[in-house]
Coordinates of N, CA and C in Angstrom, one line a residue:
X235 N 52.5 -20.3 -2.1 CA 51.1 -19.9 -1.7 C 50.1 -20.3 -2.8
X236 N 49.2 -20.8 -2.3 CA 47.9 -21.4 -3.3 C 47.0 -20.9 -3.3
X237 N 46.2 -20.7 -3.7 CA 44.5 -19.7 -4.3 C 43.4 -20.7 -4.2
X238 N 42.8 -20.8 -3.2 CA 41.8 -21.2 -3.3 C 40.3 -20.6 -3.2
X239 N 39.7 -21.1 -4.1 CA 37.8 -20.7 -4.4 C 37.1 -21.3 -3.6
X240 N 36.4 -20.6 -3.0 CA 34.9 -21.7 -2.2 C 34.1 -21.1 -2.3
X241 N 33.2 -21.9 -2.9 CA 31.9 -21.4 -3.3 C 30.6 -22.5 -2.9
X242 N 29.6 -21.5 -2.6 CA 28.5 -22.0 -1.9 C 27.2 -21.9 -2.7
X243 N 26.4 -22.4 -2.9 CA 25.5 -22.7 -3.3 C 24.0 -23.0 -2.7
X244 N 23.4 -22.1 -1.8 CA 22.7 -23.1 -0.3 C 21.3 -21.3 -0.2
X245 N 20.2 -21.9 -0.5 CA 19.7 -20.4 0.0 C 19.6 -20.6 1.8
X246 N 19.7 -21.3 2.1 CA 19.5 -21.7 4.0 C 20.4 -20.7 4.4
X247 N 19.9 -20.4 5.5 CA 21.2 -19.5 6.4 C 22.0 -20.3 7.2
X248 N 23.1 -19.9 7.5 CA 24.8 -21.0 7.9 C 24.1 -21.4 8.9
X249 N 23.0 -21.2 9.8 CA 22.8 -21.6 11.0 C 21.2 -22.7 10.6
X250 N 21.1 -22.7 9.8 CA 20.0 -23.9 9.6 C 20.5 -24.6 8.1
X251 N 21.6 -24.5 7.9 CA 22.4 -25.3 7.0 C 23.4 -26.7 7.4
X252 N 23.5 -27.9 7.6 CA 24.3 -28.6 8.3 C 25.7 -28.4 7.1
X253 N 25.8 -27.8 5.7 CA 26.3 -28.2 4.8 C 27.2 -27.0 4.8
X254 N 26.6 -26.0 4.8 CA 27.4 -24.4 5.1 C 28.1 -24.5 6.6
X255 N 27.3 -25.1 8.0 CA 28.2 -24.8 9.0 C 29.3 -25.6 8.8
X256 N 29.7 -27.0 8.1 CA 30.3 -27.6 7.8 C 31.2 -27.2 7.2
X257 N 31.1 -27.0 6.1 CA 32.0 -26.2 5.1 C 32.7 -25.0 5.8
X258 N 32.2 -24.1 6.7 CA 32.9 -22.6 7.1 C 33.7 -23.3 8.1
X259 N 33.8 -24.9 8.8 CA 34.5 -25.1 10.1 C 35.3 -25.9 9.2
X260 N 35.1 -26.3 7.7 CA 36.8 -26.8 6.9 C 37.5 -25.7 7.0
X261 N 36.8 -24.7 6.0 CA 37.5 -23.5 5.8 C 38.6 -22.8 6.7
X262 N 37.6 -22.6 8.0 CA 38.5 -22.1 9.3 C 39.7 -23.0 9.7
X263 N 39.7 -24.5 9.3 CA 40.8 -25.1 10.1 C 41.8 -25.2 8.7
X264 N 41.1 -25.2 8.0 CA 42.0 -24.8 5.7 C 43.0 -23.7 6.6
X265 N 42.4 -22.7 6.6 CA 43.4 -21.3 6.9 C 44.0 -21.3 8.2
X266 N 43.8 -21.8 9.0 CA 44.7 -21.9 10.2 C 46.1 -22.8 9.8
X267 N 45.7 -23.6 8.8 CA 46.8 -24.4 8.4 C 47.6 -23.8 7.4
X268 N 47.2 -23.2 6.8 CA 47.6 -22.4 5.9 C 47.1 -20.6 5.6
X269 N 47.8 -20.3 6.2 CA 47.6 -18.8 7.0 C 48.3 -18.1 5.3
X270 N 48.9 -18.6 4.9 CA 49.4 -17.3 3.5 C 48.7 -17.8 2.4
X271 N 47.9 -19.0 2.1 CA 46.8 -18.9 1.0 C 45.6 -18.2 0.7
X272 N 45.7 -17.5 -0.3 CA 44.5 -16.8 -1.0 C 43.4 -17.6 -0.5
X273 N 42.4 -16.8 -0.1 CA 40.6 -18.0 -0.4 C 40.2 -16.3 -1.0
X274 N 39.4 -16.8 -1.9 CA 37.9 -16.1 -2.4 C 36.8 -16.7 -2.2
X275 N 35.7 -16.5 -1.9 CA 34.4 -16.8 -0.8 C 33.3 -16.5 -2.4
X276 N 32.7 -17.4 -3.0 CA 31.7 -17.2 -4.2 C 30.3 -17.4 -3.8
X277 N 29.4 -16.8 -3.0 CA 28.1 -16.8 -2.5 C 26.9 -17.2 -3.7
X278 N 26.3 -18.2 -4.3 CA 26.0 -18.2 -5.8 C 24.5 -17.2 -5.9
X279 N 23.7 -17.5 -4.2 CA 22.7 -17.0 -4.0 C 23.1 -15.5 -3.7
X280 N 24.3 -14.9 -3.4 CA 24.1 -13.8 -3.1 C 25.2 -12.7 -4.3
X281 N 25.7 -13.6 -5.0 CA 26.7 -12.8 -5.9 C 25.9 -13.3 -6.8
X282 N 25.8 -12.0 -7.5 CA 25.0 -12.4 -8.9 C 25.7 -12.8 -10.2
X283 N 25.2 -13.7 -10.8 CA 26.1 -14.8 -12.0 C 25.6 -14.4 -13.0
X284 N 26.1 -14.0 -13.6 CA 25.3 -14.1 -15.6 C 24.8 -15.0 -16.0
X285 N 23.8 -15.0 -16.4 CA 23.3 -16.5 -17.6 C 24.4 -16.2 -19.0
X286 N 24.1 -17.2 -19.8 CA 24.4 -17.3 -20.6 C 23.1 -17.1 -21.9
X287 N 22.5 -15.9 -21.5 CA 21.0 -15.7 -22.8 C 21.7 -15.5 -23.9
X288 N 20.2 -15.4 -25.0 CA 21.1 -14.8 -26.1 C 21.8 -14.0 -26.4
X289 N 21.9 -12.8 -25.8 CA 23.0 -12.0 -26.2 C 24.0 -12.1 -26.2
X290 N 24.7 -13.4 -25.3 CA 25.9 -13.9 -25.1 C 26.2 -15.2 -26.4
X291 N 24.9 -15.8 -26.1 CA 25.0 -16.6 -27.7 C 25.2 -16.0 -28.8
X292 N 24.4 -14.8 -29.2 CA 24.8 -14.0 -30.3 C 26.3 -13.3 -30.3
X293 N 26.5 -12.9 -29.2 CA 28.1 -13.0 -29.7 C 29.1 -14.0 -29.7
X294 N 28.5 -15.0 -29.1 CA 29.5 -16.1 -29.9 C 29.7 -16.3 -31.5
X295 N 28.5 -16.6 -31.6 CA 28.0 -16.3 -33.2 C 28.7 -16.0 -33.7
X296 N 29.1 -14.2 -33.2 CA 29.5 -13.0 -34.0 C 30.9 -13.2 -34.4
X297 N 31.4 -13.8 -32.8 CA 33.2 -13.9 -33.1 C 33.5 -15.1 -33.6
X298 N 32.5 -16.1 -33.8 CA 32.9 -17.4 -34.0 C 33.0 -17.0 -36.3
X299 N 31.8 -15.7 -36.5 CA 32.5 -15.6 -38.0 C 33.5 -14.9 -38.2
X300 N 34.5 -14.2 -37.5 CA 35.1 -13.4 -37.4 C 35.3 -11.8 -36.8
X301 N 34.1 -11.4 -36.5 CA 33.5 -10.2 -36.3 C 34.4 -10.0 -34.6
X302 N 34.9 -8.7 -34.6 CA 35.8 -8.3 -33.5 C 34.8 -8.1 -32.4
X303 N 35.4 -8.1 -31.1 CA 34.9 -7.4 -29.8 C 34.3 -6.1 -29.8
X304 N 35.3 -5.0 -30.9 CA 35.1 -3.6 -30.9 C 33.2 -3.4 -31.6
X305 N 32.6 -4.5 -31.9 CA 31.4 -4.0 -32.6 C 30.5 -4.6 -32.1
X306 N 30.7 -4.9 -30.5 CA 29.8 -5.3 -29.7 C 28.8 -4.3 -28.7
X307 N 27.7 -4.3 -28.2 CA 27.0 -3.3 -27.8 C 27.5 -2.8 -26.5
X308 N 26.8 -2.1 -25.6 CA 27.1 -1.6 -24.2 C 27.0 -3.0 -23.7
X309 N 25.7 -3.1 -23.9 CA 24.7 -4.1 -23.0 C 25.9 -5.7 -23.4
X310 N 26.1 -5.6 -24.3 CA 26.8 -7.6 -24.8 C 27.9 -7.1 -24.3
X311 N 28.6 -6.1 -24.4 CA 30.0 -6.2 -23.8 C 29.9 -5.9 -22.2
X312 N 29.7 -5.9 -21.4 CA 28.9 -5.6 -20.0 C 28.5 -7.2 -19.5
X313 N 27.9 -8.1 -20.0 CA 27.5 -9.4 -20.2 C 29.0 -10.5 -20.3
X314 N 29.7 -10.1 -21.2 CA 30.0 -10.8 -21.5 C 31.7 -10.7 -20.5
X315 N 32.2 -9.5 -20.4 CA 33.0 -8.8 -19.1 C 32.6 -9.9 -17.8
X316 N 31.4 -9.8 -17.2 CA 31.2 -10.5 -16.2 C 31.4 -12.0 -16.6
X317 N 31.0 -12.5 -17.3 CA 31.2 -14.4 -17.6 C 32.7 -14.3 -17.8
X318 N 33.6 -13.0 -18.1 CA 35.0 -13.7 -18.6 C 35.9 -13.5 -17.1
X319 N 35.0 -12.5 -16.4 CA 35.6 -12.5 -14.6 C 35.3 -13.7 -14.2
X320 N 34.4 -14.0 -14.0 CA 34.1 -15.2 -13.5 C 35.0 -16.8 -13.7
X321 N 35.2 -16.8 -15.1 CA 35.9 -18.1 -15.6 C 37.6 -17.5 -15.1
X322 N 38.1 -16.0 -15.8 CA 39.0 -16.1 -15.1 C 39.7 -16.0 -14.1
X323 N 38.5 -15.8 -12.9 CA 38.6 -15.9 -11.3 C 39.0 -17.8 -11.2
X324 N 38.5 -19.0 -11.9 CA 38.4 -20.0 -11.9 C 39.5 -20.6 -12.2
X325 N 40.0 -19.7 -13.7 CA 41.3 -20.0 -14.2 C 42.2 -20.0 -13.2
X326 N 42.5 -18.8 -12.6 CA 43.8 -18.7 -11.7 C 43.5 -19.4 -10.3
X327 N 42.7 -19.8 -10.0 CA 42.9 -20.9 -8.8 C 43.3 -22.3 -9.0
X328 N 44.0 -22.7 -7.9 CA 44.6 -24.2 -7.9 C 44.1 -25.1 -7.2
X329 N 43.2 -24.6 -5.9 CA 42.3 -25.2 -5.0 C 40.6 -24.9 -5.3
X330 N 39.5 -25.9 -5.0 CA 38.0 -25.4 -5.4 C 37.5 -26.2 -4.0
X331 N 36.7 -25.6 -3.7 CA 35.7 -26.0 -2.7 C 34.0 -25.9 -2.6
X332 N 33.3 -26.8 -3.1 CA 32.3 -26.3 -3.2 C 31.2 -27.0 -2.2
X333 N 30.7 -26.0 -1.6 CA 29.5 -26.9 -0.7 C 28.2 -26.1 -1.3
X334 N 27.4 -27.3 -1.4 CA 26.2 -27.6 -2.2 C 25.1 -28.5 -1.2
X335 N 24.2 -28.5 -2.2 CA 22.4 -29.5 -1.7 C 21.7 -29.4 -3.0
X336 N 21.2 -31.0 -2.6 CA 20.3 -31.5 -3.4 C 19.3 -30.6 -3.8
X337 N 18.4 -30.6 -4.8 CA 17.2 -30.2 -5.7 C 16.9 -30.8 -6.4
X338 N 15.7 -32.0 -6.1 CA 15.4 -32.6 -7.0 C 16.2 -33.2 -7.9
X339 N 16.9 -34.3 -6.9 CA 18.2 -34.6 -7.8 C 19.4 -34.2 -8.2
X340 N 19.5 -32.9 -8.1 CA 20.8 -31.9 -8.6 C 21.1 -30.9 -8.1
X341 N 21.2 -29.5 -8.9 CA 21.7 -28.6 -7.9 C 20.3 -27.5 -8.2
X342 N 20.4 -26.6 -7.5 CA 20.0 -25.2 -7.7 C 20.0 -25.2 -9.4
X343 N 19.4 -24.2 -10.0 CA 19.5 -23.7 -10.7 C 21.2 -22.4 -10.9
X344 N 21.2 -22.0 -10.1 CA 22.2 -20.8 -9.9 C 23.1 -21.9 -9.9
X345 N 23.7 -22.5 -9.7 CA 24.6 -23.8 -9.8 C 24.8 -24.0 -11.0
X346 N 24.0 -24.3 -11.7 CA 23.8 -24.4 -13.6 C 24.8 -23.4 -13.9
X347 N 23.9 -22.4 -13.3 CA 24.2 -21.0 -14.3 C 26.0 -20.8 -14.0
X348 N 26.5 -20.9 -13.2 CA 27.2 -20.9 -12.5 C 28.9 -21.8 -13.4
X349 N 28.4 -23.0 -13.6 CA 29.1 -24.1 -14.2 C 29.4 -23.5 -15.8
X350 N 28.4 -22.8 -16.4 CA 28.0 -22.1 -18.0 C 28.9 -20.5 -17.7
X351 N 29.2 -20.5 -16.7 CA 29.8 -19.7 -17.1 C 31.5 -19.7 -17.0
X352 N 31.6 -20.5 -15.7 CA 33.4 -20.9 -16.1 C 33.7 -21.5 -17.4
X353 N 32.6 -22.0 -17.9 CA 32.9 -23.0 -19.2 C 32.9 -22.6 -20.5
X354 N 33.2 -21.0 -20.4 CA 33.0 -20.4 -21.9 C 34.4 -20.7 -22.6
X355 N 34.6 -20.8 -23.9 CA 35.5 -20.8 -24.2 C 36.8 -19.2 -24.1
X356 N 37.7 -20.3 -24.2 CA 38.9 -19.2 -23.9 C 39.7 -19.4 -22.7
X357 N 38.9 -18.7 -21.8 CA 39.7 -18.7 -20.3 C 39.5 -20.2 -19.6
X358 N 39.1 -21.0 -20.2 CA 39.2 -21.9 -19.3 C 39.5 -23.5 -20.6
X359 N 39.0 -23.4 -21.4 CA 39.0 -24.4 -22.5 C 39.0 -23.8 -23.9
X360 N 39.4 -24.9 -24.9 CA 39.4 -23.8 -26.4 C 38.6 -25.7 -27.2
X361 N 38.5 -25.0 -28.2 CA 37.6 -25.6 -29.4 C 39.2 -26.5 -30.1
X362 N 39.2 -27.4 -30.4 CA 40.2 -27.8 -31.1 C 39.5 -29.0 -32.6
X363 N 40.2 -29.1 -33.8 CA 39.0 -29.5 -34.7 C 38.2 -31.0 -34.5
X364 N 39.4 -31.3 -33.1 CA 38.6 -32.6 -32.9 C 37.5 -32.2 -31.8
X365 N 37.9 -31.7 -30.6 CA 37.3 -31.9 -29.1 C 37.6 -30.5 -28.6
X366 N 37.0 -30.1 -27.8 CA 37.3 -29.2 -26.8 C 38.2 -30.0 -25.9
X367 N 39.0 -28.5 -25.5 CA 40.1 -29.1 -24.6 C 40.5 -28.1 -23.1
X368 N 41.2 -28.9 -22.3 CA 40.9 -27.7 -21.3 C 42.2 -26.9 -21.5
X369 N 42.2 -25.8 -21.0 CA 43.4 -24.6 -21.3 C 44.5 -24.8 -20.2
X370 N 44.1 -25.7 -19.4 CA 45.6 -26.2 -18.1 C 45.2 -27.5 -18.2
X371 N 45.9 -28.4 -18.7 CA 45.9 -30.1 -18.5 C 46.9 -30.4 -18.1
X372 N 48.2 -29.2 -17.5 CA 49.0 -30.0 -17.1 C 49.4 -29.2 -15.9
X373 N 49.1 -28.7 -14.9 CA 48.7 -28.5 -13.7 C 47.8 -28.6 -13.2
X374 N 48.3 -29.5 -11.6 CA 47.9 -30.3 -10.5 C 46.6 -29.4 -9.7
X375 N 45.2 -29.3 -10.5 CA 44.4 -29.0 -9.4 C 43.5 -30.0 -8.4
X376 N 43.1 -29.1 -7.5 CA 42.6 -30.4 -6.5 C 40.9 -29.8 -6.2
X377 N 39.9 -30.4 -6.0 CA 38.7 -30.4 -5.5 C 38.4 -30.9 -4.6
X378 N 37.0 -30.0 -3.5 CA 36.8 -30.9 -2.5 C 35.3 -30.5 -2.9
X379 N 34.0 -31.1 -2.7 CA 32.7 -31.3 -2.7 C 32.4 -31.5 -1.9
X380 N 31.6 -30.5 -0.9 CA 30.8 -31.3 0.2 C 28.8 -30.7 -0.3
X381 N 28.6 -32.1 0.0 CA 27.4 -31.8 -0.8 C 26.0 -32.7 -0.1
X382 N 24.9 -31.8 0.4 CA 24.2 -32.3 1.3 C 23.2 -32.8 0.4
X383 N 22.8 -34.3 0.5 CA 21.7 -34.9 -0.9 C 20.1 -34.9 -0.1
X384 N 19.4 -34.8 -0.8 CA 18.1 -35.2 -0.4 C 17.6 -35.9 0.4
X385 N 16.9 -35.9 1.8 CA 16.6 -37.1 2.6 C 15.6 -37.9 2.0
X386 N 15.1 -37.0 0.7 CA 13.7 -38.5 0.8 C 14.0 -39.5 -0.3
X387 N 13.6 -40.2 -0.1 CA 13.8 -41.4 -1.2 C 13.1 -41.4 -2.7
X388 N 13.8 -41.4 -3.2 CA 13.1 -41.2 -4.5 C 13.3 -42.4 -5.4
X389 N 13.8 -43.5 -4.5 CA 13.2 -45.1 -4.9 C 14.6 -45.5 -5.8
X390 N 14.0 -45.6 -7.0 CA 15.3 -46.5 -8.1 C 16.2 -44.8 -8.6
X391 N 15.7 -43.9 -8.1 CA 16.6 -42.5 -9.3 C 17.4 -42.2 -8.3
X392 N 19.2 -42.0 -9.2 CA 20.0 -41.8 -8.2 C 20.3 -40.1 -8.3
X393 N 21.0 -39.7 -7.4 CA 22.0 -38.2 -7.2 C 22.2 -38.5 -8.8
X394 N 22.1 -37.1 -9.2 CA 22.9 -36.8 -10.5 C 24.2 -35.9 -9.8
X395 N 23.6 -34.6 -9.2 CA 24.9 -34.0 -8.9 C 26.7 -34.0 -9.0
X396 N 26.3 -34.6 -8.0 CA 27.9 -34.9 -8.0 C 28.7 -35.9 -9.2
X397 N 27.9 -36.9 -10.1 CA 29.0 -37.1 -10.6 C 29.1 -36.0 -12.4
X398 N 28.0 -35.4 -12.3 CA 28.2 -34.2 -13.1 C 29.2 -33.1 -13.4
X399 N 29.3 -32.1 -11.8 CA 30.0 -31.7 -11.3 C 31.7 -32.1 -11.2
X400 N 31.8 -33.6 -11.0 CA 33.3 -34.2 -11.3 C 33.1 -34.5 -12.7
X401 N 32.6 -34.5 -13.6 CA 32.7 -34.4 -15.0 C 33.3 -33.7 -15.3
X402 N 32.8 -32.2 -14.8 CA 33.1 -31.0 -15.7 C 34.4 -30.3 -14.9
X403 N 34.5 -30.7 -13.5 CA 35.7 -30.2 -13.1 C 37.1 -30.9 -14.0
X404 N 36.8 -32.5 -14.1 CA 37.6 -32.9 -14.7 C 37.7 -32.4 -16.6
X405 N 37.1 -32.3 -16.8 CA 37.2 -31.6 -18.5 C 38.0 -30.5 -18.3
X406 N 37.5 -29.4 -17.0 CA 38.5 -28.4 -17.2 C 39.6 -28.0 -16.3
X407 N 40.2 -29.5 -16.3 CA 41.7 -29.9 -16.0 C 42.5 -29.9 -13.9
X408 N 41.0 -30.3 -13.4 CA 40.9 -30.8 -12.1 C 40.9 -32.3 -12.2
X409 N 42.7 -32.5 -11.4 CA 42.8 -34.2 -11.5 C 42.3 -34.4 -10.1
X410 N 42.2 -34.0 -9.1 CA 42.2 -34.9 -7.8 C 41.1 -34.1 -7.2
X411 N 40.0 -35.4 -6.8 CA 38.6 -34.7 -5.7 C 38.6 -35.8 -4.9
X412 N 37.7 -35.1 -4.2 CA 37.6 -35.4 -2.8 C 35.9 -35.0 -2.8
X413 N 35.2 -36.0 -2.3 CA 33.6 -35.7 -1.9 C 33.2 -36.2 -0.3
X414 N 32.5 -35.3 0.0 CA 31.7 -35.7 1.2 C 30.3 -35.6 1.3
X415 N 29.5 -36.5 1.5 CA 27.7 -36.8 1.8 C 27.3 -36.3 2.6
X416 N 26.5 -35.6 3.1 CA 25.6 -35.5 4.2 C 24.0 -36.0 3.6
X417 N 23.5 -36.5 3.9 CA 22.2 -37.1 3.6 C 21.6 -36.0 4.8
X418 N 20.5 -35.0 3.8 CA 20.0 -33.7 4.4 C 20.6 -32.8 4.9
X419 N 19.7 -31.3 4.8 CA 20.5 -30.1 5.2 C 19.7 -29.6 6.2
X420 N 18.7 -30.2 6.8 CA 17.9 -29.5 7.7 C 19.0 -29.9 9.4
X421 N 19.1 -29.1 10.0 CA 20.1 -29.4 11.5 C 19.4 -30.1 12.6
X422 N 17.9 -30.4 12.3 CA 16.6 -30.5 13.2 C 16.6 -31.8 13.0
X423 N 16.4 -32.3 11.5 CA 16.8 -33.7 10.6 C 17.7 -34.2 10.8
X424 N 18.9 -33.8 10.5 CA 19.6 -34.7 10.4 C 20.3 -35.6 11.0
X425 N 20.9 -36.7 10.9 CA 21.8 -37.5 11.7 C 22.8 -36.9 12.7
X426 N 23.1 -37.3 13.6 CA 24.3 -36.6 14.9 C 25.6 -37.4 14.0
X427 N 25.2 -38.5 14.4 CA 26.4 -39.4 13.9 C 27.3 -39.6 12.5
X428 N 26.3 -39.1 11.5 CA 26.6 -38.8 10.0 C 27.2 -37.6 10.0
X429 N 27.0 -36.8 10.8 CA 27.3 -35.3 10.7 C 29.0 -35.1 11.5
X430 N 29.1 -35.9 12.5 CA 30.3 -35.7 12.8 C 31.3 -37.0 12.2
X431 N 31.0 -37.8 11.5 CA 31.5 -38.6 10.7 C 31.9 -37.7 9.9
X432 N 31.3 -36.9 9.0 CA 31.5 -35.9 8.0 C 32.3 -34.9 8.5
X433 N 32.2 -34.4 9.4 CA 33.3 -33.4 9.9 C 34.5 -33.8 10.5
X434 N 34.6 -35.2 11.0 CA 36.2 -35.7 11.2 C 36.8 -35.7 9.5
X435 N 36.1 -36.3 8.7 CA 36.4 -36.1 7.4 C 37.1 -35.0 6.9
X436 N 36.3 -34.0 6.9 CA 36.4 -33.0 6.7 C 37.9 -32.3 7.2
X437 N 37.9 -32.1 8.7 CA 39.3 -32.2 9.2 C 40.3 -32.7 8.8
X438 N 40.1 -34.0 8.8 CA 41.5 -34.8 8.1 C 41.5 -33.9 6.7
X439 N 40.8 -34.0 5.7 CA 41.6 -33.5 4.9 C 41.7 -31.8 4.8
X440 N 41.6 -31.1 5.2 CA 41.9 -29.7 5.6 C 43.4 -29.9 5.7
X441 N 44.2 -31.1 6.3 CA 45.1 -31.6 6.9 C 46.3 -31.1 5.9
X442 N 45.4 -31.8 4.6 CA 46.1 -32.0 3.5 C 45.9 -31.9 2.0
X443 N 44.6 -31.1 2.0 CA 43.9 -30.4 1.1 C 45.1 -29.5 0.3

């Protein structure tokens, strides 16, 4: 049995989303194929994520000079509880799924926030005196990205997104992805023919995700 995360990122509702209806009709054919794997469902707009503000920087600080957990406040320990659920909700999955859209190039903001927080150290990577390193490099995880980019042209500047995103999955120890385009999230906009191009895709690998 495998554990997979999907997480969404989209303020649009599933029905004026081409990227969310997409994503929920992987999902459904994911678990039909696989009826005994875990999914956890990560709403970014509707589950609220920690930042990483000061208070969380100051206790890095704190433990980075030696100073214990036990002499941390209500409020930093409360903060810092939720960033370490979060990463280690991340840790223990073997499968990721994330459907996403463009913003000016990239993602949401909550997407940021989002990334900063699997990425604390500990549960997911540790400090080594050369490099940071990830904390599983030697199990097989897999990603899939489906990610709707901006229809307008913005000339010579490309998507950052996505190859961001496969940066950081790959840092913390995701060898194999898988991406899919939709150019626009509006359902009014967008292409017929790109859309179900994208969703035969999408199927096949459900197949074998």
């Amino acid at each position: 049995m495998a554990n997979l995360l999907y997480v969404t990122c989209n303020v649009r509702p599933q029905d004026r989303s081409r990227s969310l209806s997409l994503g929920y009709e992987f999902l459904d054919e994911y678990l039909r194929r696989n009826p005994h794997d875990e999914v956890q469902v990560l709403d970014l707009y509707r589950d609220s994520i920690q930042r990483v503000d000061l208070d969380v920087l100051n206790v890095w600080w704190r433990i980075e000079r030696g100073e214990d957990y036990g002499f941390l406040s209500d409020g930093e320990r409360y903060k810092i509880a939720r960033l370490f659920r979060l990463a280690d909700q991340f840790r223990r999955c073997d499968k990721y799924v994330f459907v996403t859209c463009s913003l000016n190039l990239w993602f949401p903001a909550e997407f940021k926030m989002y990334i900063d927080a699997i990425g604390i150290p500990d549960p997911t990577n540790r400090m080594t005196p050369l490099a940071a390193k990830s904390m599983f490099p030697d199990r097989r995880k897999k990603s899939l990205h489906l990610h709707a980019c901006s229809p307008q042209n913005f000339v010579q500047e490309q998507e950052l997104s996505v190859a961001y995103l496969r940066s950081v999955l790959s840092f913390l120890g995701v060898s194999d992805h898988e991406t899919v385009f939709l150019e626009g999230d509006d359902p009014e906009q967008g292409d017929t023919e790109e859309y179900e191009a994208a969703r035969r895709r999408l199927f096949e690998l459900a197949r074998r995700f």
